[in-house]
Amino acid sequence: MKGKVEEFIGKISKIEEGTKKAALGANDSAVIGGVVKANSVGANTDLGSIKNLVEGIKEIVDLVITEGDGQADKTKPADADKKNIGKLFGGKTEDAGGAEDKHVAAASASIGAVSGADILKAIAGANASANKDGKVSEAKDAAALALAKGTNTDNEDKLTTAESKKDAVIAAGIALRGMAKDGKFIVKDDGDKKTEAESAKGAAANAVSKVLSTLTIAIRNTVDEGLKGINEVLGGIKQGEDSQAKVSK
């Protein structure tokens, strides 16, 4: 009995630690998925925020997520459109260098094609110590994408590595950036009622929602399973006591 209880308490404590760490990286604002143009100074995702999110989520995922594929890749859009999803993370630093509506649509397709568990596994598999302001074209995981920044050089805003073009990694990069402090997405036009701007906000909200809902359900299930195990042990002890009482009579 003692072992079951200690195991349960230990698991809950680790989940709590992971949650606290992830919370340190979370955006203080109620807004998920802010947008800016490529030549804006406002695109500057916080390094420590991404590190805390990745490390905290990994601690929880390792305990409660048993399914999912962090390299899941299910969509097959035009190659150019998938590569240009990278503009959302670091469009070329010119006035119209950000993602267009078709690029955001490709990103939304990636998010829709994978499960919350896939996205969480991709986050857990990312390098928490990824470099800040790296090139999109060199990114190989979700953290690197979330921290990427645009340059003034052609093609450095494209997803070129095999890893970065995986749907789960794209969705995880969007979720991380959406949750992180100062995390904004780069669009061609961030004006009111511009389709690419509104679509980018919606894509980020969808990715973050998948992450949080999957985590919530997985944590609840883990707690329920732990309590069930303890109750089964208690039931066995009670049955043993009842049997012993009958023998004593």
Coordinates of C-alpha atoms in Angstrom, one line a residue:
M1 CA 0.0 0.0 0.0
K2 CA 2.8 2.4 1.0
G3 CA 4.5 1.9 -2.4
K4 CA 1.4 2.6 -4.4
V5 CA 0.8 5.9 -2.5
E6 CA 4.4 7.0 -2.8
E7 CA 4.4 6.3 -6.5
F8 CA 1.2 8.3 -7.0
I9 CA 2.4 11.2 -4.9
G10 CA 5.7 11.2 -6.8
K11 CA 4.0 11.3 -10.1
I12 CA 1.7 14.1 -9.1
S13 CA 4.6 16.1 -7.7
K14 CA 6.5 15.8 -11.0
I15 CA 3.4 16.9 -13.0
E16 CA 3.2 19.9 -10.7
E17 CA 6.8 20.7 -11.2
G18 CA 6.4 20.5 -15.0
T19 CA 3.3 22.6 -14.9
K20 CA 5.0 25.3 -12.8
K21 CA 8.0 25.4 -15.2
A22 CA 5.8 25.6 -18.3
A23 CA 3.8 28.4 -16.7
L24 CA 7.0 30.5 -16.3
G25 CA 7.2 30.5 -20.1
A26 CA 3.6 31.2 -20.8
N27 CA 2.4 34.5 -22.4
D28 CA 1.0 36.9 -19.7
S29 CA -1.5 38.2 -22.3
A30 CA -4.9 36.8 -23.0
V31 CA -4.1 37.1 -26.7
I32 CA -2.7 34.0 -28.5
G33 CA -1.1 34.5 -31.8
G34 CA -0.3 38.1 -32.3
V35 CA 0.8 39.1 -35.8
V36 CA 3.2 41.6 -37.2
K37 CA 4.7 42.5 -40.6
A38 CA 8.2 41.2 -41.5
N39 CA 9.8 44.6 -41.2
S40 CA 8.4 45.2 -37.7
V41 CA 10.6 45.3 -34.6
G42 CA 7.9 43.5 -32.7
A43 CA 8.8 39.9 -33.7
N44 CA 11.2 38.9 -30.9
T45 CA 10.1 35.6 -29.1
D46 CA 11.5 35.4 -25.6
L47 CA 14.3 32.8 -25.3
G48 CA 13.7 31.9 -21.7
S49 CA 10.0 31.5 -22.3
I50 CA 10.6 28.9 -25.0
K51 CA 13.1 27.0 -22.8
N52 CA 10.7 26.9 -19.9
L53 CA 7.8 25.8 -22.1
V54 CA 9.8 23.0 -23.7
E55 CA 11.3 21.7 -20.4
G56 CA 8.0 21.9 -18.5
I57 CA 5.9 20.3 -21.1
K58 CA 8.5 17.5 -21.6
E59 CA 8.4 16.7 -17.9
I60 CA 4.6 16.3 -18.1
V61 CA 4.6 14.5 -21.5
D62 CA 7.1 11.9 -20.3
L63 CA 4.7 11.0 -17.4
V64 CA 1.2 11.2 -19.0
I65 CA 1.4 10.9 -22.8
T66 CA 1.8 7.4 -24.1
E67 CA 0.6 7.9 -27.7
G68 CA 1.6 10.4 -30.4
D69 CA 4.3 10.8 -33.0
G70 CA 6.5 13.9 -32.9
Q71 CA 7.5 13.4 -36.5
A72 CA 4.0 12.8 -37.9
D73 CA 3.6 14.1 -41.4
K74 CA 0.3 13.7 -43.2
T75 CA -0.4 16.7 -45.5
K76 CA 0.9 17.0 -49.0
P77 CA 0.4 20.6 -50.2
A78 CA 2.4 22.1 -53.0
D79 CA 6.0 21.9 -52.0
A80 CA 6.4 25.7 -52.3
D81 CA 3.5 26.3 -50.0
K82 CA 4.8 24.0 -47.3
K83 CA 8.2 25.5 -47.5
N84 CA 6.7 29.0 -47.3
I85 CA 5.0 28.2 -44.0
G86 CA 8.4 29.3 -42.7
K87 CA 7.4 32.9 -43.4
L88 CA 5.1 32.7 -40.4
F89 CA 8.2 32.3 -38.2
G90 CA 10.7 34.6 -40.0
G91 CA 9.6 36.2 -43.2
K92 CA 12.2 38.1 -45.2
T93 CA 12.6 41.5 -43.6
E94 CA 10.9 43.6 -46.2
D95 CA 7.5 45.2 -46.3
A96 CA 5.7 42.3 -47.9
G97 CA 7.9 39.5 -46.7
G98 CA 5.5 37.8 -44.3
A99 CA 3.2 34.8 -44.9
E100 CA 0.3 35.1 -47.4
D101 CA -3.1 33.5 -46.9
K102 CA -2.1 30.3 -48.8
H103 CA 0.9 29.8 -46.6
V104 CA -1.2 30.2 -43.4
A105 CA -3.7 27.8 -45.0
A106 CA -0.9 25.2 -45.4
A107 CA 0.1 25.7 -41.7
S108 CA -3.6 25.3 -40.6
A109 CA -3.7 22.0 -42.6
S110 CA -0.7 20.7 -40.7
I111 CA -2.3 21.6 -37.4
G112 CA -5.5 19.9 -38.4
A113 CA -3.8 16.8 -39.6
V114 CA -2.1 15.9 -36.4
S115 CA -3.3 15.0 -32.9
G116 CA -2.6 16.9 -29.7
A117 CA -0.4 14.0 -28.6
D118 CA 1.7 14.4 -31.8
I119 CA 2.2 18.1 -31.2
L120 CA 3.2 17.4 -27.5
K121 CA 5.7 14.7 -28.6
A122 CA 7.2 17.2 -31.0
I123 CA 7.5 19.8 -28.3
A124 CA 9.0 17.3 -25.9
G125 CA 11.5 16.2 -28.5
A126 CA 12.7 19.7 -29.2
N127 CA 16.0 21.2 -28.0
A128 CA 15.2 23.4 -25.1
S129 CA 18.5 25.3 -25.6
A130 CA 17.8 26.2 -29.2
N131 CA 19.4 29.4 -30.4
K132 CA 17.4 32.7 -30.5
D133 CA 17.0 34.4 -33.8
G134 CA 18.2 31.5 -35.9
K135 CA 17.3 31.2 -39.6
V136 CA 14.1 29.5 -40.5
S137 CA 15.9 27.6 -43.2
E138 CA 18.2 25.9 -40.6
A139 CA 15.6 25.0 -38.1
K140 CA 15.2 21.3 -37.3
D141 CA 12.7 21.2 -34.4
A142 CA 9.8 23.1 -32.9
A143 CA 11.9 25.2 -30.5
A144 CA 14.1 26.4 -33.3
L145 CA 11.1 27.4 -35.4
A146 CA 9.5 29.2 -32.5
L147 CA 12.7 31.3 -31.9
A148 CA 13.5 31.9 -35.6
K149 CA 13.8 35.4 -37.0
G150 CA 13.7 36.7 -40.5
T151 CA 16.7 38.0 -42.4
N152 CA 17.2 40.1 -45.5
T153 CA 18.5 37.2 -47.6
D154 CA 16.4 35.3 -50.1
N155 CA 15.1 31.8 -49.2
E156 CA 16.3 31.9 -45.5
D157 CA 12.6 32.2 -44.6
K158 CA 11.7 28.8 -46.0
L159 CA 11.4 25.4 -44.3
T160 CA 14.2 23.4 -46.0
T161 CA 15.2 20.7 -43.5
A162 CA 13.2 17.4 -43.6
E163 CA 12.5 17.7 -39.9
S164 CA 11.0 21.2 -40.1
K165 CA 8.6 20.2 -42.8
K166 CA 6.9 17.5 -40.6
D167 CA 3.3 18.5 -39.8
A168 CA 3.8 17.7 -36.1
V169 CA 6.9 19.9 -35.9
I170 CA 5.2 22.8 -37.7
A171 CA 2.2 22.6 -35.4
A172 CA 4.4 22.4 -32.3
G173 CA 6.4 25.4 -33.4
I174 CA 3.2 27.4 -33.9
A175 CA 1.9 26.2 -30.5
L176 CA 5.1 27.2 -28.7
R177 CA 5.3 30.6 -30.4
G178 CA 1.7 31.2 -29.7
M179 CA 2.1 30.4 -26.0
A180 CA 5.5 32.2 -25.5
K181 CA 6.1 35.7 -24.3
D182 CA 6.5 38.1 -27.2
G183 CA 5.6 35.3 -29.6
K184 CA 4.2 36.8 -32.8
F185 CA 3.6 35.5 -36.3
I186 CA 4.9 37.2 -39.5
V187 CA 2.2 38.0 -42.1
K188 CA 2.3 39.9 -45.3
D189 CA -0.3 42.4 -44.0
D190 CA -1.3 42.7 -40.4
G191 CA -4.1 45.3 -41.0
D192 CA -7.7 44.9 -39.7
K193 CA -9.7 42.2 -41.5
K194 CA -6.8 41.0 -43.5
T195 CA -7.3 37.3 -44.2
E196 CA -3.7 36.2 -43.6
A197 CA -3.6 38.0 -40.2
E198 CA -6.9 36.6 -39.0
S199 CA -6.0 33.1 -40.3
A200 CA -2.7 33.2 -38.5
K201 CA -4.4 34.1 -35.2
G202 CA -6.9 31.3 -35.7
A203 CA -4.2 28.7 -36.5
A204 CA -2.2 29.6 -33.4
A205 CA -5.3 29.4 -31.2
N206 CA -6.1 26.0 -32.7
A207 CA -2.6 24.6 -32.1
V208 CA -2.5 25.9 -28.5
S209 CA -6.0 24.5 -27.8
K210 CA -5.0 21.1 -29.0
V211 CA -1.9 21.1 -26.7
L212 CA -3.8 22.3 -23.6
S213 CA -6.8 20.1 -24.0
T214 CA -4.7 17.0 -24.6
L215 CA -2.5 17.7 -21.6
T216 CA -5.6 18.3 -19.4
I217 CA -7.2 15.1 -20.4
A218 CA -4.0 13.1 -20.0
I219 CA -3.3 14.5 -16.6
R220 CA -6.8 13.8 -15.4
N221 CA -6.6 10.2 -16.7
T222 CA -3.3 9.7 -15.0
V223 CA -4.6 10.9 -11.7
D224 CA -7.8 8.8 -12.0
E225 CA -5.7 5.7 -12.8
G226 CA -3.5 6.3 -9.7
L227 CA -6.5 6.7 -7.5
K228 CA -8.0 3.6 -8.9
G229 CA -4.9 1.6 -8.1
I230 CA -4.9 2.9 -4.5
N231 CA -8.6 2.0 -4.2
E232 CA -8.0 -1.5 -5.4
V233 CA -5.2 -2.0 -2.9
L234 CA -7.5 -0.6 -0.1
G235 CA -10.3 -2.9 -1.3
G236 CA -7.9 -5.9 -1.0
I237 CA -6.9 -4.9 2.5
K238 CA -10.5 -4.6 3.6
Q239 CA -11.4 -8.0 2.2
G240 CA -8.5 -9.5 4.0
E241 CA -9.5 -7.9 7.2
D242 CA -13.1 -9.1 6.8
S243 CA -11.9 -12.6 6.1
Q244 CA -9.7 -12.5 9.2
A245 CA -12.5 -11.3 11.3
K246 CA -14.7 -14.2 10.2
V247 CA -12.0 -16.7 11.0
S248 CA -11.5 -15.2 14.4
K249 CA -15.2 -15.6 15.2

